[in-house]
């Protein structure tokens, strides 16, 4: 995930256009929001269990990071989208996992 001054450097100096910041931000946010809206995370939680879904979210984030290594706008957008999906799994389930530990 690229953000802040690191993102501006990468977009301006590597990809050649700092104007891509909006697209990259939306590429991360929209898939995560859609996963939450359509109930993908609760369905996966019911079928696989909380631990496996959190591991799956981690794998999505690792794959997203790996795709962003390639200095190409398409790979960065796809990597951010995959990372956003993994972030949705964490955003929904991490609070409940913390509550389970406290019990």
C-alpha positions as MATLAB code, in Angstrom:
seq = 'XXXXXXXXXXXXXXXXXXXXXXXXXXXXXXXXXXXXXXXXXXXXXXXXXXXXXXXXXXXXXXXXXXXXXXXXXXXXXXXXXXXXXXXXXXXXXXXXXXXXXXX';
ca = [
       0.000    0.000    0.000;
       1.395    3.353   -0.935;
       0.263    6.517    0.813;
       1.370   10.008    1.800;
       4.655   11.431    0.599;
       5.842    7.996   -0.502;
       2.867    7.771   -2.865;
       3.530   11.211   -4.329;
       7.186   10.309   -4.961;
       6.252    6.990   -6.540;
       3.506    8.431   -8.712;
       5.406   11.529   -9.800;
       8.899   10.126  -10.274;
       8.301    6.464  -11.128;
       4.938    6.429  -12.920;
       5.262    9.987  -14.212;
       1.971   11.510  -13.013;
       1.022   12.478   -9.460;
      -2.588   12.784  -10.625;
      -3.012    9.018  -10.262;
      -3.367    9.411   -6.488;
      -7.167    9.518   -6.628;
      -7.448    6.371   -8.728;
      -5.056    4.492   -6.475;
      -6.973    5.541   -3.362;
     -10.295    4.475   -4.857;
      -8.799    1.196   -6.090;
      -8.115    0.296   -2.463;
     -11.323    1.611   -0.893;
     -14.046    0.530   -3.321;
     -13.371   -3.259   -3.335;
     -13.194   -3.310    0.458;
     -16.462   -1.423    0.782;
     -18.132   -3.718   -1.748;
     -16.965   -6.798    0.194;
     -18.609   -5.391    3.296;
     -21.765   -4.268    1.488;
     -22.458   -7.576   -0.217;
     -21.723   -9.633    2.888;
     -18.743  -11.534    1.506;
     -16.871  -11.398    4.801;
     -19.712  -12.797    6.977;
     -20.362  -15.561    4.439;
     -16.678  -16.521    4.435;
     -16.646  -16.363    8.235;
     -19.622  -18.715    8.473;
     -18.086  -21.238    6.068;
     -14.413  -21.113    7.054;
     -14.226  -19.720   10.572;
     -12.716  -16.527   11.899;
      -9.080  -17.635   12.022;
      -9.023  -18.941    8.453;
     -10.748  -15.823    7.142;
      -8.190  -13.600    8.885;
      -5.387  -15.683    7.342;
      -7.121  -15.366    3.969;
      -7.256  -11.594    4.446;
      -3.529  -11.620    5.204;
      -2.865  -13.565    2.023;
      -4.887  -11.052    0.008;
      -2.794   -8.253    1.479;
       0.499  -10.037    0.743;
      -0.562  -10.693   -2.860;
      -1.635   -7.056   -3.159;
       1.760   -5.875   -1.950;
       3.523   -8.258   -4.344;
       1.553   -6.897   -7.294;
       2.475   -3.330   -6.361;
       6.181   -4.089   -6.753;
       5.869   -3.791  -10.530;
       6.163   -0.082  -11.465;
       3.136   -0.136  -13.759;
      -0.137    1.688  -13.109;
      -2.282   -1.356  -13.905;
      -0.371   -3.553  -11.444;
      -0.499   -0.857   -8.764;
      -4.271   -0.462   -9.205;
      -4.901   -4.209   -9.135;
      -2.560   -4.622   -6.162;
      -4.396   -1.911   -4.247;
      -7.734   -3.555   -5.053;
      -6.522   -6.932   -3.776;
      -5.054   -5.238   -0.699;
      -8.383   -3.494   -0.085;
     -10.238   -6.801   -0.130;
      -7.836   -8.204    2.460;
      -8.270   -5.054    4.526;
     -12.034   -5.566    4.505;
     -11.593   -9.005    6.050;
      -9.479   -7.507    8.814;
     -11.710   -4.491    9.333;
     -14.770   -6.615    9.897;
     -13.301   -9.489   11.911;
     -10.431   -8.093   13.947;
     -12.687   -6.446   16.521;
     -14.591   -9.667   17.067;
     -11.346  -11.636   17.353;
     -10.203   -9.263   20.094;
     -13.471   -9.830   21.925;
     -12.961  -13.599   21.686;
      -9.541  -13.308   23.318;
     -10.995  -11.338   26.227;
     -13.530  -14.077   26.999;
];
